Amino acid sequence: QQQVKQSPQSLIVQKGGISIINCAYENTAFDYFPWYQQFPGKGPALLIAIRPDVSEKKEGRFTISFNKSAKQFSLHIMDSQPGDSATYFCAASGGSNYKLTFGKGTLLTVNP
Amino acid sequence: KAGVTQTPRYLIKTRGQQVTLSCSPISGHRSVSWYQQTPGQGLQFLFEYFSETQRNKGNFPGRFSGRQFSNSRSEMNVSTLELGDSALYLCASSLLIAGGMTDTQYFGPGTRLTVL
């Protein structure tokens, strides 16, 4: 059972454009929603995270939008750059379980 | 602060062998989690340790085991290796917030295991 569904699988954006990646979750016990960025040959690196007490969090060019009633959250990358080309994973955790449940990932390509 | 370190970075084993992977968490972090990453299944949770105790375990066979030492360093072991165990094994450490709230997990670079 996939508890976090991520879309799209791949995304191509022009430099300067906006990249949007969406995730939906099922478990209402989740209370922590991070996004990770992974480059080839590297481990995932935390990009930005949100808790359900806020609907939006912004850090630089990266914004998380969170809709608790719809059980959805999304990552927006403004002014996308070729250096943002990587795989992005959404994740969720919470309740009595400290594990992260990951989405399947989105391969983002930003063309120069 | 140094990040999460994992050794070795690359391993090649043959079917039936066993392997031990090591993880050193960020200084002060007491929670260590292990994940398996494959192209087909993505990132899957293996187990999590806190203060030398396994608190959570994912849906993996008993061939996968782990332990944590008093200095928070952790090892995972896979016995009787199968071809399907070829994967990137990632370790993540976390500073547990008082009250048990989920906290950020910081990942190491992973160990790339190839089973021939």
CSV table of C-alpha atoms in Angstrom, one decimal:
chain,number,residue,atom,x,y,z
A,1,GLN,CA,0.0,0.0,0.0
A,2,GLN,CA,1.6,3.2,-1.2
A,3,GLN,CA,0.7,5.8,1.5
A,4,VAL,CA,2.3,8.8,-0.3
A,5,LYS,CA,1.6,9.3,-4.0
A,6,GLN,CA,3.8,11.7,-5.9
A,7,SER,CA,3.4,13.2,-9.3
A,8,PRO,CA,4.6,13.7,-11.9
A,9,GLN,CA,7.3,11.0,-12.3
A,10,SER,CA,9.3,13.4,-14.5
A,11,LEU,CA,9.2,17.1,-15.3
A,12,ILE,CA,11.0,19.2,-17.8
A,13,VAL,CA,11.1,23.0,-17.2
A,14,GLN,CA,12.9,25.9,-18.9
A,15,LYS,CA,15.3,28.0,-16.9
A,16,GLY,CA,13.5,30.6,-15.0
A,17,GLY,CA,10.2,28.7,-15.0
A,18,ILE,CA,8.2,27.3,-12.1
A,19,SER,CA,8.5,23.6,-11.2
A,20,ILE,CA,5.6,22.1,-9.3
A,21,ILE,CA,5.6,18.6,-7.8
A,22,ASN,CA,2.5,17.2,-6.0
A,23,CYS,CA,2.0,14.7,-3.3
A,24,ALA,CA,-1.0,13.1,-1.6
A,25,TYR,CA,-1.1,11.1,1.5
A,26,GLU,CA,-3.6,8.8,3.2
A,27,ASN,CA,-2.5,8.4,6.8
A,28,THR,CA,-4.1,11.2,8.9
A,29,ALA,CA,-1.6,10.5,11.6
A,30,PHE,CA,1.2,12.0,9.5
A,31,ASP,CA,2.4,15.3,11.1
A,32,TYR,CA,5.6,16.1,9.3
A,33,PHE,CA,6.1,16.5,5.6
A,34,PRO,CA,9.7,17.0,4.3
A,35,TRP,CA,10.9,17.3,0.7
A,36,TYR,CA,14.3,15.9,-0.2
A,37,GLN,CA,16.6,16.6,-3.1
A,38,GLN,CA,18.8,13.9,-4.4
A,39,PHE,CA,21.6,14.2,-7.0
A,40,PRO,CA,23.1,11.1,-8.7
A,41,GLY,CA,25.5,9.2,-6.4
A,42,LYS,CA,24.4,11.2,-3.3
A,43,GLY,CA,22.1,10.6,-0.4
A,44,PRO,CA,18.9,12.6,-0.2
A,45,ALA,CA,19.3,16.1,1.3
A,46,LEU,CA,16.6,17.9,3.1
A,47,LEU,CA,15.2,20.8,1.1
A,48,ILE,CA,12.3,22.1,3.2
A,49,ALA,CA,9.7,20.7,5.5
A,50,ILE,CA,6.3,21.6,6.9
A,51,ARG,CA,4.0,20.6,9.8
A,52,PRO,CA,0.2,20.7,9.4
A,53,ASP,CA,-0.3,23.8,11.6
A,54,VAL,CA,0.7,26.0,8.7
A,55,SER,CA,-0.6,26.1,5.1
A,56,GLU,CA,2.6,27.4,3.4
A,57,LYS,CA,6.3,27.6,4.1
A,58,LYS,CA,8.8,29.4,2.0
A,59,GLU,CA,12.6,29.2,2.0
A,60,GLY,CA,14.3,31.1,-0.8
A,61,ARG,CA,13.0,29.9,-4.1
A,62,PHE,CA,11.4,26.8,-2.6
A,63,THR,CA,7.8,26.8,-1.2
A,64,ILE,CA,5.7,24.1,0.3
A,65,SER,CA,1.9,24.4,0.0
A,66,PHE,CA,-0.1,22.2,2.4
A,67,ASN,CA,-3.8,21.4,2.2
A,68,LYS,CA,-4.8,19.4,5.3
A,69,SER,CA,-8.4,18.8,4.3
A,70,ALA,CA,-7.4,17.4,0.9
A,71,LYS,CA,-4.4,15.6,2.4
A,72,GLN,CA,-2.2,17.0,-0.3
A,73,PHE,CA,1.1,19.0,-0.3
A,74,SER,CA,3.2,20.4,-3.1
A,75,LEU,CA,6.6,21.8,-3.8
A,76,HIS,CA,7.0,24.9,-5.9
A,77,ILE,CA,10.5,25.9,-7.2
A,78,MET,CA,10.5,29.4,-8.5
A,79,ASP,CA,13.0,30.7,-11.0
A,80,SER,CA,14.1,27.1,-11.7
A,81,GLN,CA,17.9,26.8,-12.5
A,82,PRO,CA,19.8,24.0,-14.3
A,83,GLY,CA,21.5,23.3,-11.0
A,84,ASP,CA,18.1,22.3,-9.6
A,85,SER,CA,18.1,19.3,-12.0
A,86,ALA,CA,17.8,16.4,-9.6
A,87,THR,CA,15.3,13.8,-8.2
A,88,TYR,CA,12.9,15.2,-5.6
A,89,PHE,CA,11.1,13.1,-3.0
A,90,CYS,CA,8.2,14.0,-0.8
A,91,ALA,CA,7.9,12.2,2.4
A,92,ALA,CA,5.7,12.0,5.5
A,93,SER,CA,5.9,10.7,9.0
A,94,GLY,CA,4.1,10.9,12.3
A,95,GLY,CA,2.1,9.2,14.9
A,96,SER,CA,4.0,6.7,17.0
A,97,ASN,CA,6.1,5.7,14.0
A,98,TYR,CA,9.3,7.7,13.3
A,99,LYS,CA,9.9,6.3,9.9
A,100,LEU,CA,9.7,8.4,6.7
A,101,THR,CA,7.3,7.1,4.0
A,102,PHE,CA,8.5,8.4,0.7
A,103,GLY,CA,6.8,9.1,-2.6
A,104,LYS,CA,8.3,7.5,-5.7
A,105,GLY,CA,10.2,10.6,-6.7
A,106,THR,CA,10.2,13.2,-9.5
A,107,LEU,CA,13.1,13.6,-11.9
A,108,LEU,CA,13.3,17.3,-12.6
A,109,THR,CA,15.3,18.5,-15.6
A,110,VAL,CA,15.8,22.3,-16.0
A,111,ASN,CA,16.9,23.2,-19.5
A,112,PRO,CA,19.2,26.2,-19.9
B,1,LYS,CA,29.4,19.5,12.4
B,2,ALA,CA,30.3,16.4,10.4
B,3,GLY,CA,27.4,14.8,8.5
B,4,VAL,CA,26.3,11.2,8.5
B,5,THR,CA,29.0,8.9,7.4
B,6,GLN,CA,28.6,5.5,5.9
B,7,THR,CA,31.2,2.8,5.2
B,8,PRO,CA,32.0,1.3,2.9
B,9,ARG,CA,30.7,3.4,0.0
B,10,TYR,CA,30.7,0.5,-2.5
B,11,LEU,CA,30.5,-3.3,-2.0
B,12,ILE,CA,30.4,-6.2,-4.4
B,13,LYS,CA,29.2,-9.5,-3.0
B,14,THR,CA,28.0,-12.8,-4.4
B,15,ARG,CA,24.8,-14.6,-3.7
B,16,GLY,CA,24.7,-16.4,-0.4
B,17,GLN,CA,27.3,-14.2,1.3
B,18,GLN,CA,26.6,-11.9,4.1
B,19,VAL,CA,27.4,-8.2,4.4
B,20,THR,CA,27.7,-5.6,7.2
B,21,LEU,CA,27.3,-1.9,6.6
B,22,SER,CA,28.2,0.8,9.0
B,23,CYS,CA,26.8,4.2,9.8
B,24,SER,CA,28.1,7.0,12.1
B,25,PRO,CA,25.3,9.6,12.9
B,26,ILE,CA,25.7,13.3,13.3
B,27,SER,CA,27.3,14.0,16.7
B,28,GLY,CA,24.5,14.2,19.3
B,29,HIS,CA,21.9,12.4,17.2
B,30,ARG,CA,20.6,9.3,19.0
B,31,SER,CA,18.1,8.0,16.4
B,32,VAL,CA,19.4,6.1,13.4
B,33,SER,CA,17.2,4.8,10.6
B,34,TRP,CA,18.1,2.6,7.6
B,35,TYR,CA,16.5,2.7,4.2
B,36,GLN,CA,16.9,0.7,1.0
B,37,GLN,CA,16.7,2.6,-2.3
B,38,THR,CA,16.1,0.8,-5.6
B,39,PRO,CA,14.9,2.1,-9.0
B,40,GLY,CA,11.8,-0.1,-8.8
B,41,GLN,CA,10.7,0.3,-5.2
B,42,GLY,CA,12.1,3.7,-4.4
B,43,LEU,CA,13.1,4.4,-0.8
B,44,GLN,CA,11.8,1.9,1.7
B,45,PHE,CA,12.2,1.9,5.4
B,46,LEU,CA,14.2,-0.9,7.0
B,47,PHE,CA,14.4,-0.2,10.7
B,48,GLU,CA,15.1,2.6,13.2
B,49,TYR,CA,17.2,2.5,16.4
B,50,PHE,CA,17.2,4.8,19.4
B,51,SER,CA,19.4,4.3,22.4
B,52,GLU,CA,20.4,0.8,21.2
B,53,THR,CA,16.8,-0.4,20.9
B,54,GLN,CA,15.0,-1.1,17.7
B,55,ARG,CA,11.8,0.9,17.8
B,56,ASN,CA,10.4,0.4,14.3
B,57,LYS,CA,10.9,-2.2,11.6
B,58,GLY,CA,9.8,-2.2,8.0
B,59,ASN,CA,8.5,-5.1,5.9
B,60,PHE,CA,11.8,-6.8,5.1
B,61,PRO,CA,12.7,-10.5,5.7
B,62,GLY,CA,14.6,-11.5,8.8
B,63,ARG,CA,17.8,-11.7,6.7
B,64,PHE,CA,18.0,-8.0,7.3
B,65,SER,CA,19.1,-7.0,10.8
B,66,GLY,CA,20.7,-4.2,12.6
B,67,ARG,CA,22.0,-2.9,15.8
B,68,GLN,CA,23.1,0.3,17.5
B,69,PHE,CA,26.0,0.8,19.8
B,70,SER,CA,26.2,3.0,22.9
B,71,ASN,CA,27.9,5.8,20.9
B,72,SER,CA,24.9,5.7,18.5
B,73,ARG,CA,26.8,4.2,15.7
B,74,SER,CA,24.8,1.6,13.9
B,75,GLU,CA,25.4,-1.4,11.7
B,76,MET,CA,23.1,-3.3,9.5
B,77,ASN,CA,23.6,-6.9,8.3
B,78,VAL,CA,22.2,-8.8,5.4
B,79,SER,CA,22.7,-12.5,5.5
B,80,THR,CA,22.3,-15.0,2.6
B,81,LEU,CA,22.4,-12.3,0.0
B,82,GLU,CA,20.1,-12.4,-3.0
B,83,LEU,CA,20.3,-10.7,-6.4
B,84,GLY,CA,17.4,-8.5,-5.4
B,85,ASP,CA,19.3,-7.1,-2.5
B,86,SER,CA,21.4,-5.0,-4.8
B,87,ALA,CA,20.5,-1.5,-3.8
B,88,LEU,CA,21.7,1.8,-2.3
B,89,TYR,CA,21.5,1.5,1.5
B,90,LEU,CA,21.0,4.8,3.2
B,91,CYS,CA,21.4,5.6,6.8
B,92,ALA,CA,19.8,8.7,8.4
B,93,SER,CA,20.2,10.2,11.8
B,94,SER,CA,17.8,12.4,13.8
B,95,LEU,CA,17.9,14.5,16.9
B,96,LEU,CA,14.8,13.5,18.7
B,97,ILE,CA,12.7,16.3,20.0
B,98,ALA,CA,11.4,16.0,23.5
B,99,GLY,CA,7.9,14.6,23.5
B,100,GLY,CA,8.7,12.3,20.6
B,101,MET,CA,7.7,14.6,17.8
B,102,THR,CA,9.1,13.6,14.4
B,103,ASP,CA,12.2,15.4,13.6
B,104,THR,CA,14.4,16.0,10.5
B,105,GLN,CA,16.3,13.0,9.3
B,106,TYR,CA,19.7,13.7,7.7
B,107,PHE,CA,21.0,11.2,5.3
B,108,GLY,CA,24.4,9.8,4.6
B,109,PRO,CA,25.8,9.2,1.1
B,110,GLY,CA,24.8,5.6,1.2
B,111,THR,CA,26.5,2.3,0.5
B,112,ARG,CA,26.0,0.9,-3.0
B,113,LEU,CA,25.7,-2.9,-2.7
B,114,THR,CA,25.9,-5.0,-5.8
B,115,VAL,CA,25.1,-8.7,-5.5
B,116,LEU,CA,26.4,-10.9,-8.3
